[in-house]
Coordinates of N, CA and C in Angstrom, one line a residue:
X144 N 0.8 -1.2 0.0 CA 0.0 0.0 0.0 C 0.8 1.2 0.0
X145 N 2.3 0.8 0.6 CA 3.1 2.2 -0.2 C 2.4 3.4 0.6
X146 N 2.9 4.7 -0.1 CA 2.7 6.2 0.5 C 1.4 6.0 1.4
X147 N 0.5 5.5 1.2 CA -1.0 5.9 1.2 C -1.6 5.9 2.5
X148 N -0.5 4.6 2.9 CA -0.6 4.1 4.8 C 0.2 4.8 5.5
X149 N 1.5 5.9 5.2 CA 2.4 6.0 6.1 C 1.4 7.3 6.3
X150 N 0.4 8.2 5.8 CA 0.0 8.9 7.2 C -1.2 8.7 7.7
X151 N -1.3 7.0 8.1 CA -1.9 7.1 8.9 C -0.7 5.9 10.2
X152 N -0.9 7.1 10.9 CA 0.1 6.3 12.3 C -0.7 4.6 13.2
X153 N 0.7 4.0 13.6 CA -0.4 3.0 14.4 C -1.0 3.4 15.6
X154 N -0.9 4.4 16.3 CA -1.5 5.0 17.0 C -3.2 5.3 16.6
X155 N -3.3 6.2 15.7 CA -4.6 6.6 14.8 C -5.1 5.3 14.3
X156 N -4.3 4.4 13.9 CA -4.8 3.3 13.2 C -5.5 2.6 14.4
X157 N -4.9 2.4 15.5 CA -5.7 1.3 16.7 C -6.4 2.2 17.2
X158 N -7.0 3.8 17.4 CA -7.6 4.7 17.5 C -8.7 4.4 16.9
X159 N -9.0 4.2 16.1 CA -10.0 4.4 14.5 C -10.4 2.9 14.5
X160 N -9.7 1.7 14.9 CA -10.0 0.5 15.4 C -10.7 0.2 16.7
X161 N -10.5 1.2 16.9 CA -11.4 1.2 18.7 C -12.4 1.9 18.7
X162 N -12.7 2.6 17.7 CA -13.9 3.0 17.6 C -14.8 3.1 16.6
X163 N -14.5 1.8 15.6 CA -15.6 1.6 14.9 C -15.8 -0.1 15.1
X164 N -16.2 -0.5 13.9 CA -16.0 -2.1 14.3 C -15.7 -2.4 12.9
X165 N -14.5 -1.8 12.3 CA -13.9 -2.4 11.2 C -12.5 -2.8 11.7
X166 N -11.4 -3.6 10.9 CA -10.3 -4.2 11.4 C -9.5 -2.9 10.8
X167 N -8.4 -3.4 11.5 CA -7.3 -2.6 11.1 C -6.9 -2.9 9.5
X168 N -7.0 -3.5 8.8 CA -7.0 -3.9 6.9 C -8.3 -3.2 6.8
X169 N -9.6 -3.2 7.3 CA -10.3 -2.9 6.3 C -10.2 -1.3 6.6
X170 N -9.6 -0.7 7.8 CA -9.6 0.8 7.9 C -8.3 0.8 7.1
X171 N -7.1 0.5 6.4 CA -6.2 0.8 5.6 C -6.8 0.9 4.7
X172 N -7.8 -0.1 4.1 CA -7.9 0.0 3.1 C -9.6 0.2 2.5
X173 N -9.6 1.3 3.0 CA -10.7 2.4 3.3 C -9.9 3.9 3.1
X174 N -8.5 3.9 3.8 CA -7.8 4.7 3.6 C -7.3 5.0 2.1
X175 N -7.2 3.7 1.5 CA -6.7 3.9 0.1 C -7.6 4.3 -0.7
X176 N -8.5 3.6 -0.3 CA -10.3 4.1 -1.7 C -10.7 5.7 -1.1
X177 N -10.3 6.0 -0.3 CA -10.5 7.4 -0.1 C -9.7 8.2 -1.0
X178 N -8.7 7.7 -0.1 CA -7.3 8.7 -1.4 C -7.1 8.8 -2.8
X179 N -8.3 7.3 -3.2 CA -8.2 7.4 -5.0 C -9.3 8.0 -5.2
X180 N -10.7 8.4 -4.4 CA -11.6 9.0 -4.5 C -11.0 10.6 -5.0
X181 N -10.4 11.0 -4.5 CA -9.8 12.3 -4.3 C -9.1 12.9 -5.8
X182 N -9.7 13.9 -5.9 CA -8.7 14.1 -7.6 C -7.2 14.4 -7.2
X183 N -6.2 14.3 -8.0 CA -5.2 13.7 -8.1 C -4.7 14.7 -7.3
X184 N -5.0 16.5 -7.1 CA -3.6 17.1 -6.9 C -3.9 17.4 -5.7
X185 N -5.0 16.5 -5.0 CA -5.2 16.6 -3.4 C -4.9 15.3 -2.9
X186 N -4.4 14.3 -3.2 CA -3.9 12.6 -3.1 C -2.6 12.9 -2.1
X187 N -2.1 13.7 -2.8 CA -0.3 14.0 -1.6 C -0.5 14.7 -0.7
X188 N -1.6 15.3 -0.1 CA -1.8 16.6 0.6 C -2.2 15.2 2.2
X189 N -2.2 16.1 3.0 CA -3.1 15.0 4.5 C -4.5 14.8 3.9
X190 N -4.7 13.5 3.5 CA -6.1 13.0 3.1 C -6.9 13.3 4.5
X191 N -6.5 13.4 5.8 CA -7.0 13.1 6.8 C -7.8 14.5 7.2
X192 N -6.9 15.6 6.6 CA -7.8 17.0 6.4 C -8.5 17.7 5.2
X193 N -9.0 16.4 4.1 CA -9.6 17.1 3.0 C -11.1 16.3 2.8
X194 N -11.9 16.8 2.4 CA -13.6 16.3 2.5 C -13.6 16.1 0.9
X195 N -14.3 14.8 0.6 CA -15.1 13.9 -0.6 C -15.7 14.8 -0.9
X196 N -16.0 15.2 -2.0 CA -17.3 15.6 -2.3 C -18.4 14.8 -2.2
X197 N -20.0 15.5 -2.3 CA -20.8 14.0 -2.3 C -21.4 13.4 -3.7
X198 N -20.8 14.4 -4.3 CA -20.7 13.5 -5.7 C -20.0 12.2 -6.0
X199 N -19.0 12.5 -5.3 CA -18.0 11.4 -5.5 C -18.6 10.2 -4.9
X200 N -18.9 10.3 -4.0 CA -19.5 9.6 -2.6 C -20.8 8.5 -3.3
X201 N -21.4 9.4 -4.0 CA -22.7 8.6 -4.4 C -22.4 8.1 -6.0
X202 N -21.4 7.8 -6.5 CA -20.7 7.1 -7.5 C -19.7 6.1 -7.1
X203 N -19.9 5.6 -5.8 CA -19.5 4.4 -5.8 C -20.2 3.5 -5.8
X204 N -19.9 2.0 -6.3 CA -20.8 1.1 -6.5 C -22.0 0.5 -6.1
X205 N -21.5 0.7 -4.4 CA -22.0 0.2 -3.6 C -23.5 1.2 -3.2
X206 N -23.1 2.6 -3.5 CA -24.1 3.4 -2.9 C -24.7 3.3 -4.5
X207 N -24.5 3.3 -5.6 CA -25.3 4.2 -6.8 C -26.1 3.9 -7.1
X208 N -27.1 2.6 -6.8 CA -28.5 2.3 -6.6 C -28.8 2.3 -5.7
X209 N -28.7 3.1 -4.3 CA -29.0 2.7 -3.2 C -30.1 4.0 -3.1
X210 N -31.5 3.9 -3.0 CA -32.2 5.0 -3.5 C -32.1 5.8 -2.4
X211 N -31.2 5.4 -1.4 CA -31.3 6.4 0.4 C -30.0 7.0 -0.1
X212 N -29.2 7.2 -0.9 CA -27.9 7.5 -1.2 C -28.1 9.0 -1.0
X213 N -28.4 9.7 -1.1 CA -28.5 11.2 -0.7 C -28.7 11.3 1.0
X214 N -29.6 10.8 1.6 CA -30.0 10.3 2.5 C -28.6 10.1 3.4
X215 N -28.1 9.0 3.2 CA -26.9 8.5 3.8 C -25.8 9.5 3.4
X216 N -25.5 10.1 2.8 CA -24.2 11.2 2.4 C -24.6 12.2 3.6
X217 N -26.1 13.2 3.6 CA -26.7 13.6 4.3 C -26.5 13.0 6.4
X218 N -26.8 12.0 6.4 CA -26.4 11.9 7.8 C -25.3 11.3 8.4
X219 N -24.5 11.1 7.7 CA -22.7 10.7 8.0 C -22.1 11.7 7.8
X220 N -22.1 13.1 6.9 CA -21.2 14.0 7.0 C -21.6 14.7 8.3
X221 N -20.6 15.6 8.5 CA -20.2 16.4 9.9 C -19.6 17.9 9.3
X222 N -20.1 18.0 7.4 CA -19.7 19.5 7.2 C -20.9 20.4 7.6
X223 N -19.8 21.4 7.8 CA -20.9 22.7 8.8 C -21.7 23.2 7.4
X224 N -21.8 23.3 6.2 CA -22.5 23.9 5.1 C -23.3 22.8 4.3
X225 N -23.5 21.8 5.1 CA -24.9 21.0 4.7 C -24.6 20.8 3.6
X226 N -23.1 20.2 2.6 CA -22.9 20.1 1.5 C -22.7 18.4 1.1
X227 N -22.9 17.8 2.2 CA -23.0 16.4 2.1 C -22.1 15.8 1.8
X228 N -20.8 16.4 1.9 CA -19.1 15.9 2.0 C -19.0 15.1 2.7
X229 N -17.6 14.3 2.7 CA -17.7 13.4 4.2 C -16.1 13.7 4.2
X230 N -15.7 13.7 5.6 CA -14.1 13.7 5.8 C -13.8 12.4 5.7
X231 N -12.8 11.6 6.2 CA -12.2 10.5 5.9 C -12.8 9.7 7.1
X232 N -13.0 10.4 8.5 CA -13.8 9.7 9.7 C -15.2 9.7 9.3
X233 N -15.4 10.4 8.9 CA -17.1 10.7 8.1 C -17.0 9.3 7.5
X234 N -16.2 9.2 6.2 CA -15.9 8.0 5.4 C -16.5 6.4 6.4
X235 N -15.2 6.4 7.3 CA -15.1 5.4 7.9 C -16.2 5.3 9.0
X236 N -16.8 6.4 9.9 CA -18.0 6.0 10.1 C -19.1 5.5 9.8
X237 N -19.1 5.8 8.1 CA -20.8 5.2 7.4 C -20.1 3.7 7.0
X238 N -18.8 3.6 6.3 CA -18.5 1.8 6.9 C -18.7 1.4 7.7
X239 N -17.9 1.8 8.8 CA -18.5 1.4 10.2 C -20.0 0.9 10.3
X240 N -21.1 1.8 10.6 CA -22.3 1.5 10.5 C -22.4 0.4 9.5
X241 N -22.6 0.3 8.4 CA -22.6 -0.7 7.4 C -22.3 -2.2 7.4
X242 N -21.0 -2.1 7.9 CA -20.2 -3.4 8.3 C -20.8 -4.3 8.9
X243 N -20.7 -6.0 8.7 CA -21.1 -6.7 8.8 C -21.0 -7.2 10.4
X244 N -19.9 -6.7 10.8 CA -19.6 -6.5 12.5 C -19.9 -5.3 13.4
X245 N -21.1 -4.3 12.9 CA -21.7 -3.3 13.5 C -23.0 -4.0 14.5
X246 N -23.0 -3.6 15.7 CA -24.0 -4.4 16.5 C -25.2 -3.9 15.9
X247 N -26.6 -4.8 16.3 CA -28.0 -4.4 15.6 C -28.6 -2.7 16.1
X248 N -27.7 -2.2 17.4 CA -28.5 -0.8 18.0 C -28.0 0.3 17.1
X249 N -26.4 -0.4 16.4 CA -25.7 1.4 15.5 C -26.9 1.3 14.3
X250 N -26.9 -0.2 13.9 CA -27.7 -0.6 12.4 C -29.0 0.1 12.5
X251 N -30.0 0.0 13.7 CA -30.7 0.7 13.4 C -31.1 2.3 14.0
X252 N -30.2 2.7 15.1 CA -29.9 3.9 15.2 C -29.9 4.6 13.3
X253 N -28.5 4.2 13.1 CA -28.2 5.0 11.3 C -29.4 4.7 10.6
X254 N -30.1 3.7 10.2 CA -31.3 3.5 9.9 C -32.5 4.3 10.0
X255 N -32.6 4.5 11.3 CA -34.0 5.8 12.2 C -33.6 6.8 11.6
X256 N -32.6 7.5 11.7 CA -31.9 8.8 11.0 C -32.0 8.8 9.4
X257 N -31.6 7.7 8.7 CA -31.8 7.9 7.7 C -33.0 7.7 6.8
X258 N -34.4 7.5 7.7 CA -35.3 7.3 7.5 C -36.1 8.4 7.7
X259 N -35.6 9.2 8.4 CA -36.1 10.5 9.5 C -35.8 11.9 8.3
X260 N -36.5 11.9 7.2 CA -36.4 12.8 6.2 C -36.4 14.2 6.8
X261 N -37.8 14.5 7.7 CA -37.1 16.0 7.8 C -37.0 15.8 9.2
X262 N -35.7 14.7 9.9 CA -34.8 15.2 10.9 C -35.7 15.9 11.9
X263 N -36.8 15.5 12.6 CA -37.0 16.1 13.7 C -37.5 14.8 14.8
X264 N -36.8 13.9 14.7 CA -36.7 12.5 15.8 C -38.0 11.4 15.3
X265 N -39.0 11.9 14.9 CA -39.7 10.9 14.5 C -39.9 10.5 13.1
X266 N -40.3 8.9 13.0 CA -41.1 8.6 11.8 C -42.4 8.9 11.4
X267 N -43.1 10.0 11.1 CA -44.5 10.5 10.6 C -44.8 9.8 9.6
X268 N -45.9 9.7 9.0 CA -46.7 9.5 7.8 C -45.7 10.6 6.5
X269 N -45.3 11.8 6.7 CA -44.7 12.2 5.9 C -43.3 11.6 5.1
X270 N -42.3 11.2 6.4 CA -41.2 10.0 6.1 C -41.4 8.7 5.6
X271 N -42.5 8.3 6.1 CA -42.9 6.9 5.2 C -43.4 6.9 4.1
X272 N -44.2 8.1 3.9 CA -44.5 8.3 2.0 C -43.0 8.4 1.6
X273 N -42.3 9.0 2.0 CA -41.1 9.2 1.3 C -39.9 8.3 1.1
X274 N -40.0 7.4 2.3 CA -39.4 5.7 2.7 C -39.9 4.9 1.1
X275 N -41.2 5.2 1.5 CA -42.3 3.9 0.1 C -41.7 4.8 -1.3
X276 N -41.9 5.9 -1.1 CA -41.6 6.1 -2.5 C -40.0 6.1 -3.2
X277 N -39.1 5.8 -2.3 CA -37.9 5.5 -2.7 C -37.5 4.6 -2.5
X278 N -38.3 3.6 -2.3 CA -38.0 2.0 -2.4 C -39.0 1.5 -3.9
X279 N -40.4 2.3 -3.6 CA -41.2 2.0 -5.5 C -40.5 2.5 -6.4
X280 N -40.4 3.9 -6.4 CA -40.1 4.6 -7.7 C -40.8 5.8 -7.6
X281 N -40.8 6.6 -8.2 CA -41.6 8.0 -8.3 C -42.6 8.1 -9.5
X282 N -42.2 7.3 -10.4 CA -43.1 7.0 -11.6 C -44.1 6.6 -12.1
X283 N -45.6 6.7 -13.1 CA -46.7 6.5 -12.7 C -46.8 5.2 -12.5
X284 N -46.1 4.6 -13.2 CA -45.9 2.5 -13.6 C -45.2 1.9 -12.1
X285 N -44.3 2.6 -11.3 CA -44.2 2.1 -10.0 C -44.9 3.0 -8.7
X286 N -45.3 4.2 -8.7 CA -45.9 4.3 -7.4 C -47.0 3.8 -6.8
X287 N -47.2 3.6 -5.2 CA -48.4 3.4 -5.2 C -50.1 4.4 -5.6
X288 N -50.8 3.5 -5.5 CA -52.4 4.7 -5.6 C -52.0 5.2 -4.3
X289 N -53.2 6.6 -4.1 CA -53.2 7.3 -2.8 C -54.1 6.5 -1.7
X290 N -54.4 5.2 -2.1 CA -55.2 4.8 -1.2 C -54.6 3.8 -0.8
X291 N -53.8 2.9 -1.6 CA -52.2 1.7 -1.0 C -51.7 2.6 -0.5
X292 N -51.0 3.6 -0.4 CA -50.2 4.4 0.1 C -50.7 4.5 1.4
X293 N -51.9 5.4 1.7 CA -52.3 5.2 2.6 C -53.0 4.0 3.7
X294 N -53.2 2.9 2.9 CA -53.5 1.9 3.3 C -51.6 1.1 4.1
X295 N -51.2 1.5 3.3 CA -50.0 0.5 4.1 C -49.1 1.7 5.3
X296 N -49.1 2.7 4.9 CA -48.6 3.5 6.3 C -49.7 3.5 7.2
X297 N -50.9 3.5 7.0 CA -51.6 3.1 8.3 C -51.3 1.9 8.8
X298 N -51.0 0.8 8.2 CA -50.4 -0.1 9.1 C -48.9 -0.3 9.4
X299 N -48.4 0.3 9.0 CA -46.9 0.2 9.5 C -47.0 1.1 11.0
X300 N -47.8 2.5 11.1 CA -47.9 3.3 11.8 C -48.4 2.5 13.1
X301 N -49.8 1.5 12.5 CA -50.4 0.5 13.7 C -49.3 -0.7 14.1
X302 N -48.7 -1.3 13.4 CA -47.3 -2.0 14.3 C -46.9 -1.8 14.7
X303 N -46.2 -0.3 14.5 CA -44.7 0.1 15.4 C -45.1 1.8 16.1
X304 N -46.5 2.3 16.1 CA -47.1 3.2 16.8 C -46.7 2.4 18.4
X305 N -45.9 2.3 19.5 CA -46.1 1.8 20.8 C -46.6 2.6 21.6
X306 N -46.1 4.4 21.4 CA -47.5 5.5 22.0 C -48.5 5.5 21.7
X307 N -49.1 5.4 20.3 CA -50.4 5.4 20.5 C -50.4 7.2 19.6
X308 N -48.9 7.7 19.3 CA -48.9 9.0 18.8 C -48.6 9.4 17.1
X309 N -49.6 8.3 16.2 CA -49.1 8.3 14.9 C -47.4 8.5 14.4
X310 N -46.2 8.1 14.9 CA -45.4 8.2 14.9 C -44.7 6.9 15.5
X311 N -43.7 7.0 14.9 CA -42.3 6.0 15.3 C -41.2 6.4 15.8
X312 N -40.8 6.4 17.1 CA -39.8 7.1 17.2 C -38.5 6.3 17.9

């Protein structure tokens, strides 16, 4: 891996292993796919102080069908201008979450958040039209009618309502 590991110290390296639940290989080499994310004349610079764009972010493979992919750029970055960057901890936190060794509370902690459209702690009827409609499609051939639509958030709302407050929280 050459240049790409020497700045990250084993200090930071068992740091960054202690606080996610990726291994020390898969945080290297997380380190590397970041640094090739990065256009070229910011690759020699401290990757550790430059932010992804979220363009870049949502052209990886893994995210480019993922219809929450705005969504998840949106609640892993930690830029103050709401531009949906991610730093390189930003990076390795939404792995983290992700990873196959993340316990079931971070899975659905990031989950609730990324479900939580307009971000004010609950699941409403407003986030679950918007949950359904970016798992159907927005199109007249995949959305639901207004009355499936409303027919199936009423019952999602009646499973996991445990107040009794049209919401999920």
């Amino acid at each position: 891996m050459g240049g790409s590991t020497s700045l990250l110290s084993k200090e930071l390296l068992s740091e960054y292993q202690e606080l996610t639940f990726l291994t020390k290989q898969e945080i290297l080499l997380a380190y590397k796919r970041f640094a090739e994310l990065l256009p070229k004349e910011q690759r020699h610079v401290d990757v550790l102080s430059v932010r992804l764009p979220k363009e870049k972010i949502l052209a990886l493979p893994e995210l480019k069908a993922n219809p929450f992919r705005h969504r998840i750029c949106h609640v892993f970055s930690t830029s103050d201008n709401g531009d949906g960057s991610l730093s390189f901890e930003d990076f390795l936190d939404m792995l983290s979450a992700f990873s196959d060794s993340a316990i079931p509370d971070i899975k659905s902690h990031y989950a609730f958040q990324i479900f939580d459209f307009d971000n004010d702690g609950t699941l409403d009827k407003k986030d679950l039209e918007k949950l359904v409609n970016c798992l159907t499609g927005e199109t007249v051939d995949t959305r639901l009618s207004e009355s499936e639509m409303v027919q199936l958030i009423q019952n999602i709302l009646e499973e996991s309502d445990i107040d009794k407050d049209r919401k999920s929280t």
